[in-house]
Amino acid sequence: MITNLLRAERIKLFSTRAPWWCLAIALAAPLGFTALFFALAGPEIPATVGNTQLASGNGRTVLLVLAVLATASEFNWGTMRLTFQAVPSRVPALVAKVAVVGVLGAVLGLLVGFGSWGLASLVQPDADLALHSAAAWRSVLGQSVVFLFTAVAGVGVALLLRSVAFALTVVLVWTQVLEGVLVFVPGIGKHIYQWMPFHAADQFVGAGGFTGGAFQLPAAPLGPWGYLGYFAAIAVALFVAGVLVTARRDA
């Protein structure tokens, strides 16, 4: 049964062009930005393995869009109702969906992580970008785990909200507006920002960006693996909440 559910979710996911476009953009955007960034970066910006992943957030945002479209659109088009007629318990079908989208996200994360690092190495061949430490491997290989949990969070938000437009608004405003401007709020902004989920993801892979001067962040409350656990807990909590809500509501 599980195999059939996974196959069905894979077929549904790739039955339209939207996922293919999302995957292409999610890969091209961070790779293109990374190549441009390292081509134009001056000596004041260090060429480190962590900095090769600065644009990975662009790919995560597009992955969130893909996860929302793959999930919420089924409520809009009525295919989720047909799925629940075939699987009345609902939970296995939702687990199969998040497994397919999550695996896709993990593969995308590998491509973004190693692709960004490889492009930066080509653009700046004299820079020391060798993966000779655990932190360096975490920056590149860790993108797979971060993208996996990003996909889980996107499915969870879509299950909770069900509306494609509403869910897309939430994830885009959160990633592109809220987390971006919160650090500039005087007083408590920097402290709240330390607990933002996608900032936590960046802290795990070491792609925290260049925040300095008046906007210097306080000491991080968690280490890299602690931040990964925190990010994963939020993603899983969103998905579990979405499953619980979906199991009690009409499709």
Short mmCIF file of C-alpha atoms in Angstrom, two decimals:
data_model
loop_
_atom_site.label_atom_id
_atom_site.label_comp_id
_atom_site.label_asym_id
_atom_site.label_seq_id
_atom_site.Cartn_x
_atom_site.Cartn_y
_atom_site.Cartn_z
CA MET A 1 0.00 0.00 0.00
CA ILE A 2 2.77 2.43 0.95
CA THR A 3 4.53 1.81 -2.36
CA ASN A 4 1.34 2.54 -4.28
CA LEU A 5 0.75 5.73 -2.31
CA LEU A 6 4.29 6.93 -2.96
CA ARG A 7 3.92 6.18 -6.66
CA ALA A 8 0.59 8.00 -6.79
CA GLU A 9 2.03 11.07 -5.09
CA ARG A 10 4.99 11.10 -7.44
CA ILE A 11 2.68 10.95 -10.45
CA LYS A 12 0.47 13.72 -9.09
CA LEU A 13 3.45 15.91 -8.30
CA PHE A 14 4.93 15.78 -11.78
CA SER A 15 1.67 15.73 -13.74
CA THR A 16 1.84 19.51 -14.31
CA ARG A 17 4.58 21.88 -15.43
CA ALA A 18 4.63 23.94 -12.24
CA PRO A 19 6.95 21.63 -10.24
CA TRP A 20 9.41 21.48 -13.12
CA TRP A 21 9.51 25.26 -13.37
CA CYS A 22 9.88 25.57 -9.60
CA LEU A 23 12.78 23.10 -9.58
CA ALA A 24 14.51 24.92 -12.41
CA ILE A 25 14.15 28.30 -10.69
CA ALA A 26 15.08 26.90 -7.26
CA LEU A 27 18.34 25.63 -8.75
CA ALA A 28 19.14 28.46 -11.18
CA ALA A 29 18.50 31.35 -8.74
CA PRO A 30 21.04 30.43 -6.02
CA LEU A 31 23.62 29.17 -8.52
CA GLY A 32 23.37 32.31 -10.63
CA PHE A 33 23.55 34.61 -7.62
CA THR A 34 26.53 32.70 -6.21
CA ALA A 35 28.47 32.94 -9.48
CA LEU A 36 27.73 36.68 -9.75
CA PHE A 37 28.52 37.30 -6.09
CA PHE A 38 31.94 35.66 -6.20
CA ALA A 39 32.75 37.23 -9.56
CA LEU A 40 32.12 40.73 -8.21
CA ALA A 41 33.16 40.29 -4.55
CA GLY A 42 36.05 42.45 -3.47
CA PRO A 43 38.82 41.59 -1.01
CA GLU A 44 36.74 42.92 1.89
CA ILE A 45 34.37 39.95 1.50
CA PRO A 46 36.08 36.69 2.50
CA ALA A 47 35.76 33.72 0.18
CA THR A 48 34.70 30.97 2.57
CA VAL A 49 32.75 27.75 2.15
CA GLY A 50 29.93 29.19 4.25
CA ASN A 51 29.70 32.23 1.98
CA THR A 52 29.19 29.98 -1.04
CA GLN A 53 25.79 29.14 0.46
CA LEU A 54 24.57 32.72 0.99
CA ALA A 55 22.01 32.44 -1.84
CA SER A 56 20.57 29.09 -0.73
CA GLY A 57 17.61 30.93 0.82
CA ASN A 58 16.40 31.77 -2.68
CA GLY A 59 16.16 28.09 -3.49
CA ARG A 60 14.40 27.33 -0.20
CA THR A 61 11.78 29.97 -0.91
CA VAL A 62 10.99 28.47 -4.32
CA LEU A 63 10.87 25.02 -2.72
CA LEU A 64 8.27 26.35 -0.29
CA VAL A 65 6.24 27.54 -3.27
CA LEU A 66 6.53 24.09 -4.85
CA ALA A 67 5.41 22.34 -1.64
CA VAL A 68 2.43 24.68 -1.28
CA LEU A 69 1.37 24.20 -4.89
CA ALA A 70 1.76 20.43 -4.65
CA THR A 71 -0.47 20.28 -1.57
CA ALA A 72 -2.96 23.15 -1.46
CA SER A 73 -3.83 22.90 -5.16
CA GLU A 74 -5.24 19.43 -4.48
CA PHE A 75 -7.89 20.98 -2.25
CA ASN A 76 -8.65 23.59 -4.91
CA TRP A 77 -9.01 21.04 -7.71
CA GLY A 78 -10.72 18.35 -5.64
CA THR A 79 -8.08 15.66 -6.15
CA MET A 80 -7.48 15.49 -2.41
CA ARG A 81 -11.09 14.36 -1.96
CA LEU A 82 -10.50 11.52 -4.41
CA THR A 83 -7.33 10.56 -2.58
CA PHE A 84 -9.15 10.38 0.74
CA GLN A 85 -11.88 8.26 -0.81
CA ALA A 86 -9.20 5.76 -1.77
CA VAL A 87 -7.40 6.11 1.59
CA PRO A 88 -10.09 6.88 4.20
CA SER A 89 -7.62 7.02 7.10
CA ARG A 90 -5.94 10.01 5.35
CA VAL A 91 -2.75 9.95 7.39
CA PRO A 92 -0.86 7.44 5.17
CA ALA A 93 -1.69 9.50 2.09
CA LEU A 94 -0.41 12.69 3.73
CA VAL A 95 2.75 10.95 4.95
CA ALA A 96 3.36 9.67 1.42
CA LYS A 97 2.95 13.20 0.06
CA VAL A 98 5.40 14.75 2.51
CA ALA A 99 7.84 11.89 1.87
CA VAL A 100 7.84 12.50 -1.89
CA VAL A 101 8.11 16.28 -1.58
CA GLY A 102 10.70 15.93 1.18
CA VAL A 103 12.94 13.58 -0.82
CA LEU A 104 12.68 15.94 -3.77
CA GLY A 105 13.70 18.79 -1.48
CA ALA A 106 16.66 16.81 -0.16
CA VAL A 107 17.93 16.11 -3.68
CA LEU A 108 17.45 19.77 -4.61
CA GLY A 109 19.40 20.78 -1.52
CA LEU A 110 22.32 18.58 -2.57
CA LEU A 111 22.34 20.18 -6.02
CA VAL A 112 22.17 23.70 -4.59
CA GLY A 113 24.81 23.03 -1.94
CA PHE A 114 27.41 21.36 -4.11
CA GLY A 115 26.50 23.43 -7.17
CA SER A 116 27.00 26.73 -5.33
CA TRP A 117 30.27 25.55 -3.84
CA GLY A 118 31.50 24.25 -7.19
CA LEU A 119 30.63 27.45 -9.05
CA ALA A 120 32.35 29.59 -6.41
CA SER A 121 35.44 27.40 -6.70
CA LEU A 122 35.45 27.90 -10.48
CA VAL A 123 34.94 31.67 -10.27
CA GLN A 124 37.64 32.10 -7.59
CA PRO A 125 40.08 29.23 -8.19
CA ASP A 126 42.71 30.77 -5.90
CA ALA A 127 40.39 30.88 -2.88
CA ASP A 128 40.69 28.21 -0.22
CA LEU A 129 37.29 26.56 -0.59
CA ALA A 130 38.37 22.98 0.07
CA LEU A 131 36.04 20.86 2.18
CA HIS A 132 38.67 20.01 4.77
CA SER A 133 36.62 20.46 7.94
CA ALA A 134 33.37 19.24 9.45
CA ALA A 135 31.99 22.79 9.33
CA ALA A 136 32.74 23.03 5.61
CA TRP A 137 31.00 19.73 4.89
CA ARG A 138 28.05 20.84 7.03
CA SER A 139 27.72 24.02 4.96
CA VAL A 140 27.49 22.12 1.68
CA LEU A 141 26.07 18.70 2.53
CA GLY A 142 23.82 20.15 5.22
CA GLN A 143 21.73 21.90 2.56
CA SER A 144 20.12 18.54 1.84
CA VAL A 145 18.74 18.30 5.38
CA VAL A 146 17.69 21.95 5.46
CA PHE A 147 15.84 21.67 2.14
CA LEU A 148 14.15 18.47 3.29
CA PHE A 149 12.68 20.14 6.37
CA THR A 150 11.81 23.23 4.32
CA ALA A 151 9.65 20.99 2.12
CA VAL A 152 8.04 19.46 5.20
CA ALA A 153 7.21 22.94 6.52
CA GLY A 154 5.71 23.96 3.16
CA VAL A 155 3.43 20.92 3.08
CA GLY A 156 2.39 21.63 6.67
CA VAL A 157 1.47 25.25 5.94
CA ALA A 158 -0.52 24.17 2.87
CA LEU A 159 -2.44 21.56 4.88
CA LEU A 160 -3.27 24.11 7.54
CA LEU A 161 -4.43 26.84 5.17
CA ARG A 162 -5.63 24.81 2.14
CA SER A 163 -5.77 27.89 -0.06
CA VAL A 164 -2.97 28.23 -2.59
CA ALA A 165 -3.14 32.04 -2.54
CA PHE A 166 -3.27 32.28 1.26
CA ALA A 167 -0.50 29.75 1.84
CA LEU A 168 1.77 31.35 -0.77
CA THR A 169 1.17 34.77 0.78
CA VAL A 170 2.14 33.46 4.21
CA VAL A 171 5.35 31.72 3.15
CA LEU A 172 6.48 34.55 0.88
CA VAL A 173 5.76 37.31 3.38
CA TRP A 174 7.49 35.30 6.12
CA THR A 175 10.65 34.54 4.14
CA GLN A 176 10.95 37.68 2.03
CA VAL A 177 9.60 40.36 4.37
CA LEU A 178 9.25 39.39 8.02
CA GLU A 179 12.60 37.70 8.58
CA GLY A 180 14.32 40.31 6.43
CA VAL A 181 13.12 43.39 8.28
CA LEU A 182 12.78 42.05 11.81
CA VAL A 183 16.50 42.38 12.48
CA PHE A 184 16.23 46.14 11.89
CA VAL A 185 13.54 46.68 14.54
CA PRO A 186 15.15 48.70 17.34
CA GLY A 187 15.53 47.00 20.68
CA ILE A 188 14.15 43.47 20.67
CA GLY A 189 14.26 42.90 16.90
CA LYS A 190 17.72 41.35 16.87
CA HIS A 191 16.84 39.03 19.75
CA ILE A 192 13.61 37.82 18.14
CA TYR A 193 15.43 37.39 14.84
CA GLN A 194 17.74 34.88 16.51
CA TRP A 195 14.74 32.53 16.79
CA MET A 196 13.38 32.89 13.27
CA PRO A 197 13.19 29.45 11.60
CA PHE A 198 15.04 30.26 8.38
CA HIS A 199 17.69 32.21 10.24
CA ALA A 200 18.13 28.99 12.23
CA ALA A 201 18.55 27.07 8.97
CA ASP A 202 21.21 29.54 7.83
CA GLN A 203 23.02 29.22 11.14
CA PHE A 204 23.22 25.45 10.70
CA VAL A 205 24.87 25.68 7.28
CA GLY A 206 26.94 28.71 8.23
CA ALA A 207 25.32 31.07 5.72
CA GLY A 208 24.28 33.80 8.11
CA GLY A 209 25.22 36.71 5.85
CA PHE A 210 27.01 39.91 6.77
CA THR A 211 25.32 41.57 9.70
CA GLY A 212 27.54 44.05 11.41
CA GLY A 213 27.88 47.56 12.73
CA ALA A 214 24.69 48.81 14.33
CA PHE A 215 22.96 45.56 13.42
CA GLN A 216 25.51 43.21 14.95
CA LEU A 217 23.62 40.20 16.28
CA PRO A 218 24.05 39.10 19.89
CA ALA A 219 25.72 35.79 20.67
CA ALA A 220 23.81 32.91 19.12
CA PRO A 221 21.66 31.11 21.71
CA LEU A 222 22.20 27.74 20.01
CA GLY A 223 24.98 25.95 18.23
CA PRO A 224 24.68 24.75 14.61
CA TRP A 225 23.14 21.39 15.49
CA GLY A 226 20.88 22.99 18.05
CA TYR A 227 19.62 25.33 15.36
CA LEU A 228 19.01 22.39 13.04
CA GLY A 229 16.98 20.64 15.74
CA TYR A 230 15.00 23.82 16.32
CA PHE A 231 14.30 24.27 12.61
CA ALA A 232 13.35 20.62 12.21
CA ALA A 233 11.02 20.77 15.22
CA ILE A 234 9.15 23.75 13.72
CA ALA A 235 8.83 22.02 10.33
CA VAL A 236 7.59 18.75 11.83
CA ALA A 237 5.20 20.61 14.14
CA LEU A 238 3.66 22.43 11.16
CA PHE A 239 3.20 19.16 9.30
CA VAL A 240 1.73 17.33 12.31
CA ALA A 241 -0.67 20.22 12.93
CA GLY A 242 -1.65 20.14 9.27
CA VAL A 243 -2.31 16.39 9.41
CA LEU A 244 -4.42 16.72 12.56
CA VAL A 245 -6.48 19.53 11.04
CA THR A 246 -6.91 17.69 7.74
CA ALA A 247 -7.95 14.47 9.48
CA ARG A 248 -10.84 16.30 11.18
CA ARG A 249 -12.09 18.46 8.30
CA ASP A 250 -13.92 17.72 5.10
CA ALA A 251 -11.68 17.58 2.05
#
